[in-house]
Amino acid sequence: MAARQADVVAAWQLREVGWSWGKISHHVRSRGWRAIHPGVYVLSHAPIQRRQRWFAAVLTVPGTVLSHGSAGACYGFHRFERGYEVVTRPGRGGRTRRGRVLVFRSTVLSGDATRFTGIPITTAARVLVDLAAGLNKERLGRAFRESIRLKRTAAPMVRAAAERHQSRRGTRLLRDLATRYATIPYHRTRSDPEGRGLEVLHDVGAPPPRVNVKVAREEADMVWDGLIIEIDGPQYHLFAEEDARKEEAWRKAGYTVRRIPSDAIYDAPEQLVALAPRGRD
């Protein structure tokens, strides 16, 4: 049981398979089990990992699922480091903080619950619905784009989830984003700056590029006929020789190569627009 749960187990699980409270207490003392939450133990003696904390949070009470920021972090499309984890349980009532677990309750949870790497969790689409109330447009958009890029969900699924929960704050924005994002191939990108770049070009009506395709046997970020735009990340200077080799190959193949820092995609998107081909008037 614990092996399937990253070496984490709950007392209620052990009780279900016939363990007495005395046997549980004996193992806690003799084996050095560490309590992450009351009645939830990690069996290994190594430093506790985030994945173990996620399992521990959902094992506090049967029927609990990882949700909100914790679920977004588990899926990999939202950064969440607060010193506590967030879960949702079936039922009514507002949110409550219990130690290192923030608990939400929901009466419409069953259709939005799944498992990801073995952890009971809300679907990625439901996570975006839950996050929509607390994120601004830029942060919500980034989480949404990353969820598509990582293939955790798709724009139509998010729109459907937003419509099911349309009375909640932020879902109108989420529906609007879903309509736009359904036409942009985020799943082909390798980073959010690439995804945001596609969005910028889409919004100004620029011809859509091919993304992460090989030209002269070298992969390029954005490709049009005769033009390549490379997006340079914060550590691009570490790969100067490799970039120079690629540029030489592309230029020999007849391409003009232009470069733009990844920060400019967010802070000065007009720079990307100026580099790209113009759309039809």
PDB file of C-alpha atoms in Angstrom:
ATOM      1  CA  MET A   1       0.000   0.000   0.000  1.00  0.00           C
ATOM      2  CA  ALA A   2       2.637   2.528   1.052  1.00  0.00           C
ATOM      3  CA  ALA A   3       4.781   1.650  -1.967  1.00  0.00           C
ATOM      4  CA  ARG A   4       1.998   2.923  -4.237  1.00  0.00           C
ATOM      5  CA  GLN A   5       1.794   6.136  -2.224  1.00  0.00           C
ATOM      6  CA  ALA A   6       5.424   7.280  -2.135  1.00  0.00           C
ATOM      7  CA  ASP A   7       5.973   5.565   1.241  1.00  0.00           C
ATOM      8  CA  VAL A   8       3.059   7.427   2.839  1.00  0.00           C
ATOM      9  CA  VAL A   9       0.199   5.728   4.661  1.00  0.00           C
ATOM     10  CA  ALA A  10      -2.779   6.826   6.753  1.00  0.00           C
ATOM     11  CA  ALA A  11      -4.012   5.238   9.959  1.00  0.00           C
ATOM     12  CA  TRP A  12      -7.524   4.932   8.510  1.00  0.00           C
ATOM     13  CA  GLN A  13      -6.114   2.860   5.640  1.00  0.00           C
ATOM     14  CA  LEU A  14      -4.388   0.514   8.054  1.00  0.00           C
ATOM     15  CA  ARG A  15      -7.561   0.214  10.103  1.00  0.00           C
ATOM     16  CA  GLU A  16      -9.456  -0.764   6.951  1.00  0.00           C
ATOM     17  CA  VAL A  17      -7.109  -3.726   6.419  1.00  0.00           C
ATOM     18  CA  GLY A  18      -7.423  -4.932  10.004  1.00  0.00           C
ATOM     19  CA  TRP A  19      -4.701  -3.168  11.964  1.00  0.00           C
ATOM     20  CA  SER A  20      -5.494  -2.292  15.579  1.00  0.00           C
ATOM     21  CA  TRP A  21      -4.664   1.103  17.040  1.00  0.00           C
ATOM     22  CA  GLY A  22      -2.119  -0.642  19.239  1.00  0.00           C
ATOM     23  CA  LYS A  23      -0.342  -2.180  16.257  1.00  0.00           C
ATOM     24  CA  ILE A  24      -0.249   1.185  14.504  1.00  0.00           C
ATOM     25  CA  SER A  25       1.199   2.883  17.594  1.00  0.00           C
ATOM     26  CA  HIS A  26       3.815   0.151  17.951  1.00  0.00           C
ATOM     27  CA  HIS A  27       5.002   0.644  14.367  1.00  0.00           C
ATOM     28  CA  VAL A  28       5.102   4.407  14.785  1.00  0.00           C
ATOM     29  CA  ARG A  29       7.400   4.007  17.799  1.00  0.00           C
ATOM     30  CA  SER A  30       9.514   1.057  16.707  1.00  0.00           C
ATOM     31  CA  ARG A  31       9.929   1.886  13.015  1.00  0.00           C
ATOM     32  CA  GLY A  32      10.336   5.625  13.404  1.00  0.00           C
ATOM     33  CA  TRP A  33       7.348   6.547  11.247  1.00  0.00           C
ATOM     34  CA  ARG A  34       7.056  10.318  10.968  1.00  0.00           C
ATOM     35  CA  ALA A  35       3.705  12.072  11.127  1.00  0.00           C
ATOM     36  CA  ILE A  36       3.209  14.601   8.321  1.00  0.00           C
ATOM     37  CA  HIS A  37      -0.358  15.243   9.499  1.00  0.00           C
ATOM     38  CA  PRO A  38      -2.262  13.680  12.414  1.00  0.00           C
ATOM     39  CA  GLY A  39      -2.688  10.015  11.525  1.00  0.00           C
ATOM     40  CA  VAL A  40      -0.704  10.261   8.260  1.00  0.00           C
ATOM     41  CA  TYR A  41       2.837   8.897   8.257  1.00  0.00           C
ATOM     42  CA  VAL A  42       5.857   8.730   5.992  1.00  0.00           C
ATOM     43  CA  LEU A  43       7.662   5.428   6.450  1.00  0.00           C
ATOM     44  CA  SER A  44      11.038   6.259   4.925  1.00  0.00           C
ATOM     45  CA  HIS A  45      13.741   8.165   6.787  1.00  0.00           C
ATOM     46  CA  ALA A  46      14.921  10.231   3.825  1.00  0.00           C
ATOM     47  CA  PRO A  47      14.065  13.951   3.588  1.00  0.00           C
ATOM     48  CA  ILE A  48      10.371  14.376   2.848  1.00  0.00           C
ATOM     49  CA  GLN A  49       9.697  15.165  -0.813  1.00  0.00           C
ATOM     50  CA  ARG A  50       6.924  17.315  -2.300  1.00  0.00           C
ATOM     51  CA  ARG A  51       5.254  14.280  -3.858  1.00  0.00           C
ATOM     52  CA  GLN A  52       5.017  12.723  -0.392  1.00  0.00           C
ATOM     53  CA  ARG A  53       3.409  15.894   0.936  1.00  0.00           C
ATOM     54  CA  TRP A  54       0.832  15.747  -1.844  1.00  0.00           C
ATOM     55  CA  PHE A  55      -0.006  12.147  -0.986  1.00  0.00           C
ATOM     56  CA  ALA A  56      -0.130  12.984   2.720  1.00  0.00           C
ATOM     57  CA  ALA A  57      -2.560  15.852   2.126  1.00  0.00           C
ATOM     58  CA  VAL A  58      -5.073  13.699   0.244  1.00  0.00           C
ATOM     59  CA  LEU A  59      -4.788  10.889   2.804  1.00  0.00           C
ATOM     60  CA  THR A  60      -5.902  13.073   5.719  1.00  0.00           C
ATOM     61  CA  VAL A  61      -9.556  12.104   5.127  1.00  0.00           C
ATOM     62  CA  PRO A  62     -11.031   9.512   2.716  1.00  0.00           C
ATOM     63  CA  GLY A  63     -12.394  11.079  -0.462  1.00  0.00           C
ATOM     64  CA  THR A  64      -9.965  14.016  -0.415  1.00  0.00           C
ATOM     65  CA  VAL A  65      -8.359  15.192  -3.670  1.00  0.00           C
ATOM     66  CA  LEU A  66      -5.469  17.551  -4.340  1.00  0.00           C
ATOM     67  CA  SER A  67      -6.756  20.830  -5.797  1.00  0.00           C
ATOM     68  CA  HIS A  68      -6.156  24.505  -6.567  1.00  0.00           C
ATOM     69  CA  GLY A  69      -2.517  25.614  -6.434  1.00  0.00           C
ATOM     70  CA  SER A  70      -1.218  22.289  -5.137  1.00  0.00           C
ATOM     71  CA  ALA A  71      -2.849  20.449  -8.029  1.00  0.00           C
ATOM     72  CA  GLY A  72      -1.477  22.976 -10.521  1.00  0.00           C
ATOM     73  CA  ALA A  73       2.007  22.402  -9.110  1.00  0.00           C
ATOM     74  CA  CYS A  74       1.541  18.635  -9.266  1.00  0.00           C
ATOM     75  CA  TYR A  75       0.543  18.869 -12.935  1.00  0.00           C
ATOM     76  CA  GLY A  76       3.507  21.164 -13.541  1.00  0.00           C
ATOM     77  CA  PHE A  77       1.739  24.203 -14.994  1.00  0.00           C
ATOM     78  CA  HIS A  78       1.496  26.461 -11.926  1.00  0.00           C
ATOM     79  CA  ARG A  79       4.058  27.363  -9.282  1.00  0.00           C
ATOM     80  CA  PHE A  80       2.720  27.068  -5.734  1.00  0.00           C
ATOM     81  CA  GLU A  81       4.977  27.210  -2.668  1.00  0.00           C
ATOM     82  CA  ARG A  82       3.078  28.325   0.426  1.00  0.00           C
ATOM     83  CA  GLY A  83       4.192  25.944   3.166  1.00  0.00           C
ATOM     84  CA  TYR A  84       0.839  24.157   3.017  1.00  0.00           C
ATOM     85  CA  GLU A  85      -1.072  22.066   0.491  1.00  0.00           C
ATOM     86  CA  VAL A  86      -4.604  22.619  -0.830  1.00  0.00           C
ATOM     87  CA  VAL A  87      -7.248  19.900  -1.086  1.00  0.00           C
ATOM     88  CA  THR A  88     -10.961  19.600  -1.772  1.00  0.00           C
ATOM     89  CA  ARG A  89     -13.428  17.272  -0.070  1.00  0.00           C
ATOM     90  CA  PRO A  90     -17.045  16.475  -0.922  1.00  0.00           C
ATOM     91  CA  GLY A  91     -19.572  18.565   1.000  1.00  0.00           C
ATOM     92  CA  ARG A  92     -20.651  22.107   1.756  1.00  0.00           C
ATOM     93  CA  GLY A  93     -19.006  24.951   3.607  1.00  0.00           C
ATOM     94  CA  GLY A  94     -16.203  27.433   3.184  1.00  0.00           C
ATOM     95  CA  ARG A  95     -12.510  26.800   3.257  1.00  0.00           C
ATOM     96  CA  THR A  96     -10.775  25.867   6.499  1.00  0.00           C
ATOM     97  CA  ARG A  97      -7.115  25.621   7.445  1.00  0.00           C
ATOM     98  CA  ARG A  98      -6.096  22.478   9.317  1.00  0.00           C
ATOM     99  CA  GLY A  99      -2.415  22.576  10.122  1.00  0.00           C
ATOM    100  CA  ARG A 100      -0.534  22.430   6.848  1.00  0.00           C
ATOM    101  CA  VAL A 101      -3.623  21.644   4.786  1.00  0.00           C
ATOM    102  CA  LEU A 102      -6.099  24.175   3.386  1.00  0.00           C
ATOM    103  CA  VAL A 103      -9.431  22.422   2.853  1.00  0.00           C
ATOM    104  CA  PHE A 104     -12.130  23.426   0.366  1.00  0.00           C
ATOM    105  CA  ARG A 105     -15.474  21.667   0.053  1.00  0.00           C
ATOM    106  CA  SER A 106     -17.461  21.075  -3.115  1.00  0.00           C
ATOM    107  CA  THR A 107     -20.810  19.503  -3.967  1.00  0.00           C
ATOM    108  CA  VAL A 108     -19.803  19.085  -7.629  1.00  0.00           C
ATOM    109  CA  LEU A 109     -16.547  17.201  -7.318  1.00  0.00           C
ATOM    110  CA  SER A 110     -17.144  13.694  -8.659  1.00  0.00           C
ATOM    111  CA  GLY A 111     -17.034  14.633 -12.349  1.00  0.00           C
ATOM    112  CA  ASP A 112     -13.886  16.694 -11.836  1.00  0.00           C
ATOM    113  CA  ALA A 113     -11.817  14.143  -9.907  1.00  0.00           C
ATOM    114  CA  THR A 114      -9.159  11.896 -11.402  1.00  0.00           C
ATOM    115  CA  ARG A 115      -5.683  10.530 -10.623  1.00  0.00           C
ATOM    116  CA  PHE A 116      -2.342  11.839 -11.808  1.00  0.00           C
ATOM    117  CA  THR A 117       0.780   9.779 -11.127  1.00  0.00           C
ATOM    118  CA  GLY A 118      -1.331   7.891  -8.602  1.00  0.00           C
ATOM    119  CA  ILE A 119      -2.443  10.963  -6.636  1.00  0.00           C
ATOM    120  CA  PRO A 120      -6.193  11.681  -6.298  1.00  0.00           C
ATOM    121  CA  ILE A 121      -6.558  15.129  -7.850  1.00  0.00           C
ATOM    122  CA  THR A 122      -8.965  17.451  -9.611  1.00  0.00           C
ATOM    123  CA  THR A 123      -8.730  17.491 -13.393  1.00  0.00           C
ATOM    124  CA  ALA A 124      -6.448  20.095 -14.930  1.00  0.00           C
ATOM    125  CA  ALA A 125      -9.502  21.873 -16.343  1.00  0.00           C
ATOM    126  CA  ARG A 126     -11.078  22.085 -12.886  1.00  0.00           C
ATOM    127  CA  VAL A 127      -7.783  23.348 -11.449  1.00  0.00           C
ATOM    128  CA  LEU A 128      -7.906  26.286 -13.864  1.00  0.00           C
ATOM    129  CA  VAL A 129     -11.503  26.990 -12.815  1.00  0.00           C
ATOM    130  CA  ASP A 130     -10.439  26.961  -9.166  1.00  0.00           C
ATOM    131  CA  LEU A 131      -7.428  29.188  -9.840  1.00  0.00           C
ATOM    132  CA  ALA A 132      -9.355  31.674 -11.988  1.00  0.00           C
ATOM    133  CA  ALA A 133     -10.790  33.509  -8.993  1.00  0.00           C
ATOM    134  CA  GLY A 134      -7.368  34.371  -7.592  1.00  0.00           C
ATOM    135  CA  LEU A 135      -5.121  34.963 -10.614  1.00  0.00           C
ATOM    136  CA  ASN A 136      -4.896  37.999 -12.855  1.00  0.00           C
ATOM    137  CA  LYS A 137      -5.235  37.646 -16.624  1.00  0.00           C
ATOM    138  CA  GLU A 138      -1.493  37.269 -17.222  1.00  0.00           C
ATOM    139  CA  ARG A 139      -0.923  34.559 -14.605  1.00  0.00           C
ATOM    140  CA  LEU A 140      -4.090  32.669 -15.510  1.00  0.00           C
ATOM    141  CA  GLY A 141      -3.173  32.825 -19.180  1.00  0.00           C
ATOM    142  CA  ARG A 142       0.291  31.480 -18.485  1.00  0.00           C
ATOM    143  CA  ALA A 143      -1.061  28.580 -16.405  1.00  0.00           C
ATOM    144  CA  PHE A 144      -3.622  27.833 -19.123  1.00  0.00           C
ATOM    145  CA  ARG A 145      -1.013  27.865 -21.899  1.00  0.00           C
ATOM    146  CA  GLU A 146       1.329  25.651 -19.900  1.00  0.00           C
ATOM    147  CA  SER A 147      -1.467  23.161 -19.195  1.00  0.00           C
ATOM    148  CA  ILE A 148      -2.008  22.797 -22.946  1.00  0.00           C
ATOM    149  CA  ARG A 149       1.715  22.670 -23.744  1.00  0.00           C
ATOM    150  CA  LEU A 150       2.207  19.894 -21.191  1.00  0.00           C
ATOM    151  CA  LYS A 151      -0.848  18.066 -22.583  1.00  0.00           C
ATOM    152  CA  ARG A 152      -2.617  18.104 -19.223  1.00  0.00           C
ATOM    153  CA  THR A 153      -5.821  19.399 -20.814  1.00  0.00           C
ATOM    154  CA  ALA A 154      -7.165  21.125 -23.940  1.00  0.00           C
ATOM    155  CA  ALA A 155      -8.994  24.389 -24.533  1.00  0.00           C
ATOM    156  CA  PRO A 156     -12.409  22.758 -25.232  1.00  0.00           C
ATOM    157  CA  MET A 157     -12.186  20.803 -21.958  1.00  0.00           C
ATOM    158  CA  VAL A 158     -11.395  23.964 -20.012  1.00  0.00           C
ATOM    159  CA  ARG A 159     -14.245  25.835 -21.654  1.00  0.00           C
ATOM    160  CA  ALA A 160     -16.647  23.014 -20.758  1.00  0.00           C
ATOM    161  CA  ALA A 161     -15.462  23.070 -17.135  1.00  0.00           C
ATOM    162  CA  ALA A 162     -15.829  26.860 -16.992  1.00  0.00           C
ATOM    163  CA  GLU A 163     -19.375  26.595 -18.329  1.00  0.00           C
ATOM    164  CA  ARG A 164     -20.278  23.970 -15.724  1.00  0.00           C
ATOM    165  CA  HIS A 165     -19.071  26.353 -13.011  1.00  0.00           C
ATOM    166  CA  GLN A 166     -20.083  29.607 -14.715  1.00  0.00           C
ATOM    167  CA  SER A 167     -21.336  31.231 -11.508  1.00  0.00           C
ATOM    168  CA  ARG A 168     -17.809  31.285 -10.093  1.00  0.00           C
ATOM    169  CA  ARG A 169     -15.577  34.328 -10.254  1.00  0.00           C
ATOM    170  CA  GLY A 170     -13.064  34.318 -13.085  1.00  0.00           C
ATOM    171  CA  THR A 171     -14.813  31.772 -15.298  1.00  0.00           C
ATOM    172  CA  ARG A 172     -15.895  34.383 -17.854  1.00  0.00           C
ATOM    173  CA  LEU A 173     -12.245  35.265 -18.461  1.00  0.00           C
ATOM    174  CA  LEU A 174     -11.412  31.563 -18.601  1.00  0.00           C
ATOM    175  CA  ARG A 175     -14.086  30.976 -21.251  1.00  0.00           C
ATOM    176  CA  ASP A 176     -12.761  33.889 -23.309  1.00  0.00           C
ATOM    177  CA  LEU A 177      -9.216  32.526 -23.089  1.00  0.00           C
ATOM    178  CA  ALA A 178     -10.438  29.056 -24.054  1.00  0.00           C
ATOM    179  CA  THR A 179     -12.059  30.447 -27.193  1.00  0.00           C
ATOM    180  CA  ARG A 180      -8.778  32.083 -28.238  1.00  0.00           C
ATOM    181  CA  TYR A 181      -6.508  29.255 -27.188  1.00  0.00           C
ATOM    182  CA  ALA A 182      -8.493  26.646 -29.133  1.00  0.00           C
ATOM    183  CA  THR A 183      -7.016  28.058 -32.360  1.00  0.00           C
ATOM    184  CA  ILE A 184      -3.376  28.362 -31.224  1.00  0.00           C
ATOM    185  CA  PRO A 185      -1.083  25.264 -31.325  1.00  0.00           C
ATOM    186  CA  TYR A 186       0.418  25.546 -27.836  1.00  0.00           C
ATOM    187  CA  HIS A 187       0.951  21.796 -27.726  1.00  0.00           C
ATOM    188  CA  ARG A 188       3.761  22.205 -30.270  1.00  0.00           C
ATOM    189  CA  THR A 189       5.737  24.621 -28.102  1.00  0.00           C
ATOM    190  CA  ARG A 190       8.556  23.795 -25.695  1.00  0.00           C
ATOM    191  CA  SER A 191       8.245  26.811 -23.400  1.00  0.00           C
ATOM    192  CA  ASP A 192       5.739  29.442 -22.364  1.00  0.00           C
ATOM    193  CA  PRO A 193       7.606  32.263 -24.157  1.00  0.00           C
ATOM    194  CA  GLU A 194       7.000  30.327 -27.372  1.00  0.00           C
ATOM    195  CA  GLY A 195       3.344  29.903 -26.454  1.00  0.00           C
ATOM    196  CA  ARG A 196       2.930  33.551 -25.541  1.00  0.00           C
ATOM    197  CA  GLY A 197       4.687  34.465 -28.780  1.00  0.00           C
ATOM    198  CA  LEU A 198       2.134  32.487 -30.794  1.00  0.00           C
ATOM    199  CA  GLU A 199      -0.621  34.318 -28.939  1.00  0.00           C
ATOM    200  CA  VAL A 200       0.909  37.724 -29.702  1.00  0.00           C
ATOM    201  CA  LEU A 201       1.206  36.905 -33.402  1.00  0.00           C
ATOM    202  CA  HIS A 202      -2.313  35.475 -33.502  1.00  0.00           C
ATOM    203  CA  ASP A 203      -3.769  38.637 -31.976  1.00  0.00           C
ATOM    204  CA  VAL A 204      -2.210  40.935 -34.599  1.00  0.00           C
ATOM    205  CA  GLY A 205      -3.163  38.686 -37.504  1.00  0.00           C
ATOM    206  CA  ALA A 206       0.383  37.693 -38.424  1.00  0.00           C
ATOM    207  CA  PRO A 207       0.822  34.536 -40.515  1.00  0.00           C
ATOM    208  CA  PRO A 208       1.189  31.586 -38.116  1.00  0.00           C
ATOM    209  CA  PRO A 209       4.687  30.093 -38.028  1.00  0.00           C
ATOM    210  CA  ARG A 210       5.664  26.479 -37.942  1.00  0.00           C
ATOM    211  CA  VAL A 211       6.955  25.768 -34.448  1.00  0.00           C
ATOM    212  CA  ASN A 212       9.979  23.695 -33.417  1.00  0.00           C
ATOM    213  CA  VAL A 213      10.607  22.208 -36.834  1.00  0.00           C
ATOM    214  CA  LYS A 214      13.934  21.272 -38.403  1.00  0.00           C
ATOM    215  CA  VAL A 215      15.525  23.491 -41.015  1.00  0.00           C
ATOM    216  CA  ALA A 216      18.816  22.272 -42.482  1.00  0.00           C
ATOM    217  CA  ARG A 217      18.755  19.503 -39.842  1.00  0.00           C
ATOM    218  CA  GLU A 218      18.629  22.028 -36.989  1.00  0.00           C
ATOM    219  CA  GLU A 219      15.505  22.693 -34.921  1.00  0.00           C
ATOM    220  CA  ALA A 220      14.227  26.273 -35.066  1.00  0.00           C
ATOM    221  CA  ASP A 221      11.712  27.987 -32.788  1.00  0.00           C
ATOM    222  CA  MET A 222       9.472  29.814 -35.290  1.00  0.00           C
ATOM    223  CA  VAL A 223       9.712  29.297 -39.033  1.00  0.00           C
ATOM    224  CA  TRP A 224       8.148  31.041 -42.027  1.00  0.00           C
ATOM    225  CA  ASP A 225       9.209  30.895 -45.667  1.00  0.00           C
ATOM    226  CA  GLY A 226      12.717  32.334 -45.675  1.00  0.00           C
ATOM    227  CA  LEU A 227      12.552  33.532 -42.055  1.00  0.00           C
ATOM    228  CA  ILE A 228      13.437  32.074 -38.655  1.00  0.00           C
ATOM    229  CA  ILE A 229      12.847  33.764 -35.301  1.00  0.00           C
ATOM    230  CA  GLU A 230      14.723  32.338 -32.323  1.00  0.00           C
ATOM    231  CA  ILE A 231      13.590  33.134 -28.780  1.00  0.00           C
ATOM    232  CA  ASP A 232      16.589  33.428 -26.458  1.00  0.00           C
ATOM    233  CA  GLY A 233      16.044  32.326 -22.859  1.00  0.00           C
ATOM    234  CA  PRO A 234      17.930  33.692 -19.825  1.00  0.00           C
ATOM    235  CA  GLN A 235      20.843  31.282 -20.358  1.00  0.00           C
ATOM    236  CA  TYR A 236      21.182  31.663 -24.107  1.00  0.00           C
ATOM    237  CA  HIS A 237      24.762  32.956 -23.717  1.00  0.00           C
ATOM    238  CA  LEU A 238      25.807  29.490 -22.528  1.00  0.00           C
ATOM    239  CA  PHE A 239      24.997  28.096 -25.963  1.00  0.00           C
ATOM    240  CA  ALA A 240      26.594  30.796 -28.135  1.00  0.00           C
ATOM    241  CA  GLU A 241      28.723  28.380 -30.159  1.00  0.00           C
ATOM    242  CA  GLU A 242      25.810  26.037 -30.827  1.00  0.00           C
ATOM    243  CA  ASP A 243      23.563  28.954 -31.807  1.00  0.00           C
ATOM    244  CA  ALA A 244      26.221  30.291 -34.184  1.00  0.00           C
ATOM    245  CA  ARG A 245      26.508  26.887 -35.846  1.00  0.00           C
ATOM    246  CA  LYS A 246      22.731  26.676 -36.298  1.00  0.00           C
ATOM    247  CA  GLU A 247      22.523  30.202 -37.690  1.00  0.00           C
ATOM    248  CA  GLU A 248      25.222  29.448 -40.235  1.00  0.00           C
ATOM    249  CA  ALA A 249      23.343  26.347 -41.403  1.00  0.00           C
ATOM    250  CA  TRP A 250      20.085  28.261 -41.693  1.00  0.00           C
ATOM    251  CA  ARG A 251      21.635  31.170 -43.571  1.00  0.00           C
ATOM    252  CA  LYS A 252      23.260  28.765 -46.030  1.00  0.00           C
ATOM    253  CA  ALA A 253      19.792  27.274 -46.552  1.00  0.00           C
ATOM    254  CA  GLY A 254      18.518  30.717 -47.533  1.00  0.00           C
ATOM    255  CA  TYR A 255      16.888  31.855 -44.295  1.00  0.00           C
ATOM    256  CA  THR A 256      17.083  35.194 -42.544  1.00  0.00           C
ATOM    257  CA  VAL A 257      17.585  34.634 -38.807  1.00  0.00           C
ATOM    258  CA  ARG A 258      16.280  37.054 -36.200  1.00  0.00           C
ATOM    259  CA  ARG A 259      16.525  36.745 -32.430  1.00  0.00           C
ATOM    260  CA  ILE A 260      14.513  38.125 -29.531  1.00  0.00           C
ATOM    261  CA  PRO A 261      14.981  37.754 -25.731  1.00  0.00           C
ATOM    262  CA  SER A 262      12.268  35.712 -24.026  1.00  0.00           C
ATOM    263  CA  ASP A 263      11.558  38.583 -21.603  1.00  0.00           C
ATOM    264  CA  ALA A 264      10.598  40.825 -24.515  1.00  0.00           C
ATOM    265  CA  ILE A 265       7.794  38.445 -25.461  1.00  0.00           C
ATOM    266  CA  TYR A 266       6.041  39.539 -22.256  1.00  0.00           C
ATOM    267  CA  ASP A 267       7.407  43.048 -21.693  1.00  0.00           C
ATOM    268  CA  ALA A 268       7.628  44.363 -25.265  1.00  0.00           C
ATOM    269  CA  PRO A 269       5.602  42.075 -27.556  1.00  0.00           C
ATOM    270  CA  GLU A 270       5.665  44.711 -30.289  1.00  0.00           C
ATOM    271  CA  GLN A 271       9.307  43.725 -30.848  1.00  0.00           C
ATOM    272  CA  LEU A 272       8.199  40.244 -31.892  1.00  0.00           C
ATOM    273  CA  VAL A 273       5.502  41.704 -34.133  1.00  0.00           C
ATOM    274  CA  ALA A 274       8.112  43.896 -35.828  1.00  0.00           C
ATOM    275  CA  LEU A 275      10.325  40.877 -36.568  1.00  0.00           C
ATOM    276  CA  ALA A 276       7.561  38.647 -37.941  1.00  0.00           C
ATOM    277  CA  PRO A 277       5.986  38.754 -41.403  1.00  0.00           C
ATOM    278  CA  ARG A 278       3.019  41.070 -41.692  1.00  0.00           C
ATOM    279  CA  GLY A 279      -0.468  39.699 -42.124  1.00  0.00           C
ATOM    280  CA  ARG A 280      -2.753  40.600 -44.944  1.00  0.00           C
ATOM    281  CA  ASP A 281      -4.417  44.007 -44.638  1.00  0.00           C
TER     282      ASP A 281
END
